[in-house]
Coordinates of C-alpha atoms in Angstrom, one line a residue:
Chain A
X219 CA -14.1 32.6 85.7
X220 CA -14.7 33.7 81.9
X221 CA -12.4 36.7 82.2
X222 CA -9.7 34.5 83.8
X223 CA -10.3 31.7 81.2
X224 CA -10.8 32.9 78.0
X225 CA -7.8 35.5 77.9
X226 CA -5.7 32.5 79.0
X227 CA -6.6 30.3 76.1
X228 CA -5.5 33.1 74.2
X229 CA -2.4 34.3 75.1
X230 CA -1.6 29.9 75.0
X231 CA -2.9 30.0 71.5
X232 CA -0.7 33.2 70.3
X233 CA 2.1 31.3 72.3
X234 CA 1.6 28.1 70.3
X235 CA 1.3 29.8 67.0
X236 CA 4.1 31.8 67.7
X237 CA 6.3 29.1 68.3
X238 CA 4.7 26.4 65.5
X239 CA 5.7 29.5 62.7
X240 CA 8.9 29.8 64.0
X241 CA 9.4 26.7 65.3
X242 CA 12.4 28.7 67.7
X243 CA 12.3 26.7 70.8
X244 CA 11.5 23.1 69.4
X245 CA 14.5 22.8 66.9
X246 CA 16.8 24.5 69.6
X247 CA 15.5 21.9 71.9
X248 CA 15.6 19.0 70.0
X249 CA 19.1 19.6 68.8
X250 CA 19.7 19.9 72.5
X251 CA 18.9 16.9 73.7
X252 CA 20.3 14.6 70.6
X253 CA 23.5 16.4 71.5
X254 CA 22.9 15.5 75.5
X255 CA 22.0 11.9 74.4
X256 CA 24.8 11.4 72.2
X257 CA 27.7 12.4 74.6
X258 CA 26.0 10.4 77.3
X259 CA 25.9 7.3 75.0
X260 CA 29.9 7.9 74.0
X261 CA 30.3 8.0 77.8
X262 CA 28.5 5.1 78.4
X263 CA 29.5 3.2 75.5
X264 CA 29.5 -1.2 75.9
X265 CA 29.6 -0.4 80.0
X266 CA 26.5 -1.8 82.2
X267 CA 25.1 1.3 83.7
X268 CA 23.0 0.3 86.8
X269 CA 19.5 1.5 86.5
X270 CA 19.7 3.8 89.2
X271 CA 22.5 5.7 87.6
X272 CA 20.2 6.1 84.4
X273 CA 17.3 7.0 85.4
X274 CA 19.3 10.1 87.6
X275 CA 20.5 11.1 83.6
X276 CA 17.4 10.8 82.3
X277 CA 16.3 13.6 84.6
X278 CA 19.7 15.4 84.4
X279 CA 18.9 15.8 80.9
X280 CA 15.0 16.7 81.2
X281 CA 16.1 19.3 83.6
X282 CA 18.7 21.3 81.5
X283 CA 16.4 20.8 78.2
X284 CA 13.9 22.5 80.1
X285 CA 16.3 25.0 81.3
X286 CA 17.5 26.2 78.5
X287 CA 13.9 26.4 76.8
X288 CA 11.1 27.5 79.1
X289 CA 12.4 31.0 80.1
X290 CA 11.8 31.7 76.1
X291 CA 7.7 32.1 76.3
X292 CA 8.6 35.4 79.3
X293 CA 12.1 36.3 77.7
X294 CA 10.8 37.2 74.4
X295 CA 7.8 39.2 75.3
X296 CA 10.7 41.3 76.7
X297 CA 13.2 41.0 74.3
X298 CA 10.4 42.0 71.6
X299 CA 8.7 44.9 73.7
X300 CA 5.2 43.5 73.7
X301 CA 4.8 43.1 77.4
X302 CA 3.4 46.7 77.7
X303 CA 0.8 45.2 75.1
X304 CA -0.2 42.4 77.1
X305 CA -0.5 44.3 80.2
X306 CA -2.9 46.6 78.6
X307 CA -5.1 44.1 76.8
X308 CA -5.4 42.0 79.9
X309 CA -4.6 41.2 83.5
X310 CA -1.8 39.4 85.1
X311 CA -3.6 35.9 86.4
X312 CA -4.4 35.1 82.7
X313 CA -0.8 36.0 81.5
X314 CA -0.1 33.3 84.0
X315 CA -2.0 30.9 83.3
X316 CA -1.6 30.8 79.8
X317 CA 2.0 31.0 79.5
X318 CA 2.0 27.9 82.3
X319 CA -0.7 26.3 79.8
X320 CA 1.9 26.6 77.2
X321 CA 4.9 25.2 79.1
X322 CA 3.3 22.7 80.3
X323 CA 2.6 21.3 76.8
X324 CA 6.2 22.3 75.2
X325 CA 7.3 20.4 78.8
X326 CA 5.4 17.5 78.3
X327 CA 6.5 16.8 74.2
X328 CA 9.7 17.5 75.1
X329 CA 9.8 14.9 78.1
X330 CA 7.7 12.4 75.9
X331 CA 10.0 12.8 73.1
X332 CA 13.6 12.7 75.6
X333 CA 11.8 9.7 77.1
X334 CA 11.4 7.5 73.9
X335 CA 14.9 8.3 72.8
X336 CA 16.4 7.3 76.1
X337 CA 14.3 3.8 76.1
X338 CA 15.2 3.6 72.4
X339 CA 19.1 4.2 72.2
X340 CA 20.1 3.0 76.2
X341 CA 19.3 -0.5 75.9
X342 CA 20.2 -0.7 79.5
X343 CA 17.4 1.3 80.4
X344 CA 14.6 -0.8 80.8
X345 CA 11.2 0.1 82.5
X346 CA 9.3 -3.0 84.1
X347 CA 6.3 -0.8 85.3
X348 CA 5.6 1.3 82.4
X349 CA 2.5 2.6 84.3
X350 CA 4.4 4.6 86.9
X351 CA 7.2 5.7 84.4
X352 CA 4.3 7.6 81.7
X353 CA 2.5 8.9 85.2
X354 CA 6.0 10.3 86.4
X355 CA 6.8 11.8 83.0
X356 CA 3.4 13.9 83.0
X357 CA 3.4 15.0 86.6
X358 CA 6.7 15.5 86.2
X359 CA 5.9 17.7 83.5
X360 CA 3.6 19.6 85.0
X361 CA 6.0 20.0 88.5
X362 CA 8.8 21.7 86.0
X363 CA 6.3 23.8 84.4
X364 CA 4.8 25.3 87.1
X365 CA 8.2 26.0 88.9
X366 CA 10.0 27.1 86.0
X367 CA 7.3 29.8 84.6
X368 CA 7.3 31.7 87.8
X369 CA 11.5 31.8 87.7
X370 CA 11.3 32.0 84.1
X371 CA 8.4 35.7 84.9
X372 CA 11.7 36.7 87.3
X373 CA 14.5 36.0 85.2
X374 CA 13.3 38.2 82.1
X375 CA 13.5 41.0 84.2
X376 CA 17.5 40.6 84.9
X377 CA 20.4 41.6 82.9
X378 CA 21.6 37.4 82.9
X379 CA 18.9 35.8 81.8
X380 CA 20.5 32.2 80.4
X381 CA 23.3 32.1 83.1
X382 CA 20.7 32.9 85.8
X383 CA 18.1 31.1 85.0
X384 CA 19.3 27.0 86.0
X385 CA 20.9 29.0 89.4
X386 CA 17.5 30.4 90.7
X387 CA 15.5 27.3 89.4
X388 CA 18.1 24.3 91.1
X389 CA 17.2 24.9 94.4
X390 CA 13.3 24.9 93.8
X391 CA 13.3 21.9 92.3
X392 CA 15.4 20.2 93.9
X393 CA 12.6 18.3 96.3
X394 CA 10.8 17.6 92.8
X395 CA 13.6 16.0 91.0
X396 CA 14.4 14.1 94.0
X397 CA 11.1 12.8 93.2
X398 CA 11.1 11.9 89.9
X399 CA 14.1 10.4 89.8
X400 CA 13.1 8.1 92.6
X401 CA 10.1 6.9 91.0
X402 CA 11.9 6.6 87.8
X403 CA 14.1 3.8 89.9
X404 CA 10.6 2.2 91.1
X405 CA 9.4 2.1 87.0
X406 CA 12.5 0.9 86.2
X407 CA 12.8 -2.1 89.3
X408 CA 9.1 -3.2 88.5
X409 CA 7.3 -1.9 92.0
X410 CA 3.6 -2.0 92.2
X411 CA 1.7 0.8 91.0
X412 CA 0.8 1.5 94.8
X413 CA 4.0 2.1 95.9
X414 CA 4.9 5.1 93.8
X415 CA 1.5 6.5 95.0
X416 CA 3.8 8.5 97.5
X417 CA 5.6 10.0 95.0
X418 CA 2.8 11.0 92.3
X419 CA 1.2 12.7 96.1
X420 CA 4.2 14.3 96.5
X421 CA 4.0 15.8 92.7
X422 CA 0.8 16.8 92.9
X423 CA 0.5 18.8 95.9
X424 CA 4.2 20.6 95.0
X425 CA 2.8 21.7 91.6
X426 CA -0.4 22.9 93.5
X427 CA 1.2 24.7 95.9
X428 CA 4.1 26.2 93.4
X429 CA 1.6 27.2 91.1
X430 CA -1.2 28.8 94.0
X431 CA 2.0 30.8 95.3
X432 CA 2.4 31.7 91.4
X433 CA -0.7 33.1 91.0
X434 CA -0.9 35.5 94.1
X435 CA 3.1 36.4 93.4
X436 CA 3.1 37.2 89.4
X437 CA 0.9 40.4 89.7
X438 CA 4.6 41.7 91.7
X439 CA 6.8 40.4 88.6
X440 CA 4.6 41.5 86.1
X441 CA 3.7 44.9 86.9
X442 CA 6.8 47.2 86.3
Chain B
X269 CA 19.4 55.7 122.9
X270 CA 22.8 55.0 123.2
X271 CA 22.3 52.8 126.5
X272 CA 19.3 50.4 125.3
X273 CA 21.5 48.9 122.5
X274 CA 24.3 49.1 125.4
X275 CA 23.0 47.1 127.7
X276 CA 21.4 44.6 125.4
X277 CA 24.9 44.0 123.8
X278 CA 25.9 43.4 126.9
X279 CA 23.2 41.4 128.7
X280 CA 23.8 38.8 125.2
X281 CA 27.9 38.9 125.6
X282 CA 27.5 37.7 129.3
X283 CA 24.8 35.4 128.1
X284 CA 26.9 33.5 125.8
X285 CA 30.2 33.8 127.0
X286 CA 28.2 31.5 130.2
X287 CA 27.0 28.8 127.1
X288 CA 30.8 28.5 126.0
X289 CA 31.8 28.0 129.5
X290 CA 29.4 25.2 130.4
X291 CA 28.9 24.1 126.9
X292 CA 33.0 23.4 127.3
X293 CA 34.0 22.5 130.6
X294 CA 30.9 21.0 132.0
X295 CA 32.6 17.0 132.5
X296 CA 31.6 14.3 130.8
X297 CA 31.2 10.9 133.3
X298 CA 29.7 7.7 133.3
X299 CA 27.4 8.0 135.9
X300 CA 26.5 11.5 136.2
X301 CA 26.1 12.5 139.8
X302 CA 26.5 16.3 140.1
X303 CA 23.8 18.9 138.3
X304 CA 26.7 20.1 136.3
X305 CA 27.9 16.5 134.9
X306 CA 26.8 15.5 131.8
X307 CA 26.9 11.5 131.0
X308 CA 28.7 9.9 128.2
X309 CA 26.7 9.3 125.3
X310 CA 27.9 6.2 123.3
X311 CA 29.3 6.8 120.1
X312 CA 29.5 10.9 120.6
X313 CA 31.2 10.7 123.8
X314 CA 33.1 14.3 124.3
X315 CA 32.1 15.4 120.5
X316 CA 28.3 15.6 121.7
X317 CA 29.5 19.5 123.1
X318 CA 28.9 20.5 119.2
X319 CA 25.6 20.3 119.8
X320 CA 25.7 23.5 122.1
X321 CA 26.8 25.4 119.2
X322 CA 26.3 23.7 115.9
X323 CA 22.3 23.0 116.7
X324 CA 21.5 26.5 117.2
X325 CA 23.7 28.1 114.3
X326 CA 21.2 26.0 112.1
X327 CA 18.1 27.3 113.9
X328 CA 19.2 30.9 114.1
X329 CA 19.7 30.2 109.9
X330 CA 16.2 28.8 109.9
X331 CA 15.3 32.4 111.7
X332 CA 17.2 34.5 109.5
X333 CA 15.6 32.6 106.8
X334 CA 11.9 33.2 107.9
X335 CA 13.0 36.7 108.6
X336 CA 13.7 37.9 105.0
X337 CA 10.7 36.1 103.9
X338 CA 8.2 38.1 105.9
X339 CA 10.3 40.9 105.6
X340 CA 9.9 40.4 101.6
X341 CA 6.2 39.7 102.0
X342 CA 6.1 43.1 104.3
X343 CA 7.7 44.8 101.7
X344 CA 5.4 43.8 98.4
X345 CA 2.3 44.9 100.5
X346 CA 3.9 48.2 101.7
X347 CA 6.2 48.7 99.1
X348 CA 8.5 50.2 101.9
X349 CA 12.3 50.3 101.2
X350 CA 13.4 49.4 104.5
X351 CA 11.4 46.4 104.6
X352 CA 13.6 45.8 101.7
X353 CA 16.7 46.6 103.8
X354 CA 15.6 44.3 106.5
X355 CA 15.2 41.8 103.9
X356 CA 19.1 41.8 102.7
X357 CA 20.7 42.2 106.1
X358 CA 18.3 39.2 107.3
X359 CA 19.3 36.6 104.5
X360 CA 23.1 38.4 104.7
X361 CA 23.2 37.0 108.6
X362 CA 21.3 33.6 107.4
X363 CA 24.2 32.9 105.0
X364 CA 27.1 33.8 107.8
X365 CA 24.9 31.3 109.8
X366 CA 24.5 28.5 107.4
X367 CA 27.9 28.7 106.3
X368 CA 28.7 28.5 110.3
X369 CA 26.4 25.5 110.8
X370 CA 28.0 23.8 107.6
X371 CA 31.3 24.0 108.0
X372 CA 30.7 23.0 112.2
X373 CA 28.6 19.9 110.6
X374 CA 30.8 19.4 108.4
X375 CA 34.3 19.0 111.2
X376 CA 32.1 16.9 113.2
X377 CA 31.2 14.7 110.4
X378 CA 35.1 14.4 109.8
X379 CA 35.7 12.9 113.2
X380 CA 32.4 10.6 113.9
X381 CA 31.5 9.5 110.2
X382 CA 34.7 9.8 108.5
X383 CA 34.3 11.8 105.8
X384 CA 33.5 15.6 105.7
X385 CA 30.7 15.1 103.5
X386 CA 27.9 12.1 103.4
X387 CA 25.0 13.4 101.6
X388 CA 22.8 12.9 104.6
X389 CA 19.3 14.2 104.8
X390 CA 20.2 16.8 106.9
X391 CA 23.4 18.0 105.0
X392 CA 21.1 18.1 102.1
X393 CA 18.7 20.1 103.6
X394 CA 21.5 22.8 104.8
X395 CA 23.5 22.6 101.3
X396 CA 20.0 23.5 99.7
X397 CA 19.5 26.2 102.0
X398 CA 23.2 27.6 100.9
X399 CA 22.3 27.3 97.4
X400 CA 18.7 29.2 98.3
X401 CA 21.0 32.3 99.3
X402 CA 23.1 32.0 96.8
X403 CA 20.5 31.9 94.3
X404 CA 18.8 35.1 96.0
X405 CA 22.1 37.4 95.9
X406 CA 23.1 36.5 92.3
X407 CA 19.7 37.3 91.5
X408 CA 20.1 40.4 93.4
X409 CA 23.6 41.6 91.5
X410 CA 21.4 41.0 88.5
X411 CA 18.6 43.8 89.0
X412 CA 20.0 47.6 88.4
X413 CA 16.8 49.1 89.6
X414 CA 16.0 49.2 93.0
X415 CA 12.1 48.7 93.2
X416 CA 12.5 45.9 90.9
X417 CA 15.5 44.4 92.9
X418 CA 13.0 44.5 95.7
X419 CA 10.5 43.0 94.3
X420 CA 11.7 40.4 92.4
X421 CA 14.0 39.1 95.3
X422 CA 11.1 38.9 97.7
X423 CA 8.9 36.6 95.1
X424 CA 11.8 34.7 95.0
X425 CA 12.5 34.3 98.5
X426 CA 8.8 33.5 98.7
X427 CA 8.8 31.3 96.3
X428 CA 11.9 28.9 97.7
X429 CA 10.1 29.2 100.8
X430 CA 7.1 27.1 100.2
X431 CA 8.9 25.2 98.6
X432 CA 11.6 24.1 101.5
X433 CA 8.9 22.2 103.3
X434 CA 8.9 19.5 100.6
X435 CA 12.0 18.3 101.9
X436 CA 10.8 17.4 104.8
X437 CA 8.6 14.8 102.8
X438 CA 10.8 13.7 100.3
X439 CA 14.5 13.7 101.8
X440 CA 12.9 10.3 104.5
X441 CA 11.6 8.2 101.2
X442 CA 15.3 9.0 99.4
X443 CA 17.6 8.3 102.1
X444 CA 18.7 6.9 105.4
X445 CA 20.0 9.6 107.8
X446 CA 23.1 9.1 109.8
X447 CA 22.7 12.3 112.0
X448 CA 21.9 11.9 116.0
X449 CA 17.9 12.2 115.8
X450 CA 17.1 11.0 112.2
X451 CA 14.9 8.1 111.4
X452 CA 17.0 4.8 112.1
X453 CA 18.7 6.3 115.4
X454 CA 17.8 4.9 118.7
X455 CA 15.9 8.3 118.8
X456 CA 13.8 7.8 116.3
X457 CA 12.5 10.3 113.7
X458 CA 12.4 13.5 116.4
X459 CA 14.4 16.5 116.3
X460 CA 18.0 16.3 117.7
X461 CA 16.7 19.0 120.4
X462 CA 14.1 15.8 121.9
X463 CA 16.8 13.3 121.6
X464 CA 17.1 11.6 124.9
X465 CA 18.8 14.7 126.6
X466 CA 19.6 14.8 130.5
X467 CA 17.6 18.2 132.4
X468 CA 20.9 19.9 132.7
X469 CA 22.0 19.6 129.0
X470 CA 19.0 20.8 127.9
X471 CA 19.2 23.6 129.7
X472 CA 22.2 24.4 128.9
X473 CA 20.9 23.8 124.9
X474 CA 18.0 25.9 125.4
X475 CA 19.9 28.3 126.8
X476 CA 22.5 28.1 124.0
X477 CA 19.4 28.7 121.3
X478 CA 18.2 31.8 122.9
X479 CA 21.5 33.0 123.3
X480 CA 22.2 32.7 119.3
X481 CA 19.2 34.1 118.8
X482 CA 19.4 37.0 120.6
X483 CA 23.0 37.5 119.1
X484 CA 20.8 37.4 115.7
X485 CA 18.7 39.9 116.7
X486 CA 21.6 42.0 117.8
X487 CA 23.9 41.9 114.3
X488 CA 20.5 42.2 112.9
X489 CA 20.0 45.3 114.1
X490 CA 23.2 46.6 113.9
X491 CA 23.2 45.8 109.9
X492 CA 19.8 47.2 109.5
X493 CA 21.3 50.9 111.4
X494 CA 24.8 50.9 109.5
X495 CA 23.1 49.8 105.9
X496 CA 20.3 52.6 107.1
X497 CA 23.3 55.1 107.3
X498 CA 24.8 54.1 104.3
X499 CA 21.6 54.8 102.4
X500 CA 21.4 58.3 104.1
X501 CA 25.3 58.9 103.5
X502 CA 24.9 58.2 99.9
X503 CA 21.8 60.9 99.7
X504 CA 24.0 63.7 101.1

């Protein structure tokens, strides 16, 4: 447990440093999704959007942000030729798990952040059940991490990283966004907290099971 | 050598060219009295033959499916090329299949929904399944070395694999099915294969299912030999 652990923290805390000095992914990102916002509020513009049709955006818009940020923490180990490093100084599980550590948390700002824009500039958009909404956003987050930092451990080993990367990752979480998005609707029509309980189940045992699969599969990926 | 493969060819042609006989010309009539008349069913009426055909094209893309995935599992434990091989020519069949079963669901659909596409759970489930094997060739074209091609296709295939079961979970809480067999339908929630079939239909289904699947096993091993060959002619 200590070898598995400790590594992990570190390789997350040289992933978080890394990023807070260069602060690479976060402006890209946040530039990203003001742009996404803004053309969908142009689009949108004095019409009444149904809240069924938003809260499929909202997730539209998680989904590319996420796409077109969390391959970054496996693509530049590669693009900066320190992967032979890491696999010297330590095995693969704690690669792993600290590189999900680390999407999960640039997932889960991110979301938090794409969330209070939405409910701030869509006046539209409003959740009755704020409960369910904050518990969809962080399972949610965690769902997307865990699927996209296995994909993201694939995709830095092919020649397309950017174009590939949304292509291999639609189709895997596809089940999850179908998900989200539906309990999004529930947040937004006011439903009990006990009836979204199916969908945080749902969630939870897909990020479990993505992320078990993960672990036995990204010794394969890792090792050249 | 030469015989074996003959004779199983051969015992799978005769199989199915029976199944498109009596999947085809076995009559449909009210009040089946005959073993080889099959009774109207209400709202399908003659279009329930597709059922003969377009059921087991899914399933044998559910095989092919399964295939490459223990194939791809075979292969990271062995690290054996040709489990590799068997990999490709498995998920290149499940695509011909699923493309098959789509664009059979998808005529059907025409004629007893009224559109060719509804964005029911089981269309859904198939256009994800297209999207799986697209997803696993592009990611293929993108690998130059082989090992890593290998490798990285079978995680993947893995990967989409335990993930597919989700559907089954999620696609009843999102939607209402329209297919013959899905929640809503006189049937209930079962599988369109225990949908209230007559003896001889079923059969004739069961028959139909084995018969595919057999065919499968056939081009299978047909693309394994010819892809085997290539690999051999290329080495010359």
């Amino acid at each position: 447990m200590k070898s598995l652990f400790i590594p992990a923290y570190y390789i997350f805390l040289k992933d978080s440093r890394s990023e807070l000095r260069t602060r690479y992914a976060l402006n890209a990102l946040f530039m990203f999704v003001v742009t996404a916002l803004s053309i969908i509020l142009f689009s949108i513009g004095s019409e009444a959007v149904s809240s069924d049709v938003l809260s499929g955006i909202l997730w539209v818009v998680i989904f590319f942000s996420s796409m077109s940020g969390l391959s970054r923490t496996f693509v530049s180990e590669e693009e900066r030729g320190t992967v032979a490093t890491l696999q010297l100084l330590t095995r693969p599980t704690p690669v792993y798990v600290g590189k999900l550590t680390f999407n999960f948390f640039l997932t889960l700002s991110l979301n938090v952040v794409i969330s209070l824009l939405y409910l701030l500039l869509i006046n539209n958009f409003v959740i009755q059940s704020p409960a369910i909404f904050w518990t969809t956003i962080v399972l949610g987050s965690a769902a997307i991490a865990s699927a996209s930092t296995i994909i993201a451990a694939i995709i830095a080993k092919a020649n397309t990283k950017g174009t590939l990367y949304p292509v291999l990752s639609f189709p895997i979480m596809l089940p999850l966004l179908m998900t989200v998005m539906n309990a999004t609707r529930l947040a937004a029509e006011g439903a009990f907290f006990a009836e979204a309980l199916g969908e945080f189940q749902i969630l939870i045992s897909y990020t479990v099971v993505i992320t078990t699969a993960s672990i036995v599969l990204f010794e394969y990926v890792w090792k050249d | 050598m030469m015989s074996k493969y003959l004779i199983g060819k051969a015992i799978v042609a005769l199989w199915l060219t029976l199944i498109i006989i009596a999947g085809f010309a076995m009559p449909m009539v009210v009040s089946p009295q005959q073993w080889f008349e099959l009774p109207v069913i209400p709202a399908l009426e003659e279009k329930a033959r597709i059922i003969f055909f377009h059921v087991p094209m899914a399933w044998t893309t559910l095989v092919a499916f399964f295939a490459s995935m223990i194939y791809g599992m075979l292969y990271l434990k062995t690290k054996n090329m040709d489990y590799d091989l068997r990999s490709v020519s498995a998920a290149g069949l499940g695509t011909m299949f699923c493309v098959l079963a789509t664009i059979t669901g998808s005529i059907w659909a025409k004629f007893n929904w009224g559109s060719f596409w509804n964005w029911d759970p089981r269309e859904t489930s198939i256009f994800v399944l297209l999207l799986i094997y697209g997803a696993y060739f592009a990611l293929r074209s993108a690998l130059d070395v082989e090992e890593k091609r290998a490798t990285l296709s079978a995680v993947y295939s893995i990967i989409a694999g335990v993930t597919a079961p989700f559907f089954i979970f999620v696609m009843p809480r999102i939607m209402t099915g329209l297919h013959p067999g899905a929640q809503g339908d006189e049937g209930g929630s079962m599988p369109v294969a225990q949908l209230h079939m007559p003896a001889n239909m079923r059969v004739v289904f069961f028959a139909s299912l084995i018969g595919f699947t057999l065919l499968y096993f056939w081009m299978f091993s047909l693309k394994v030999r010819s892809a085997r060959l290539e690999i051999k002619s290329q080495q010359l």
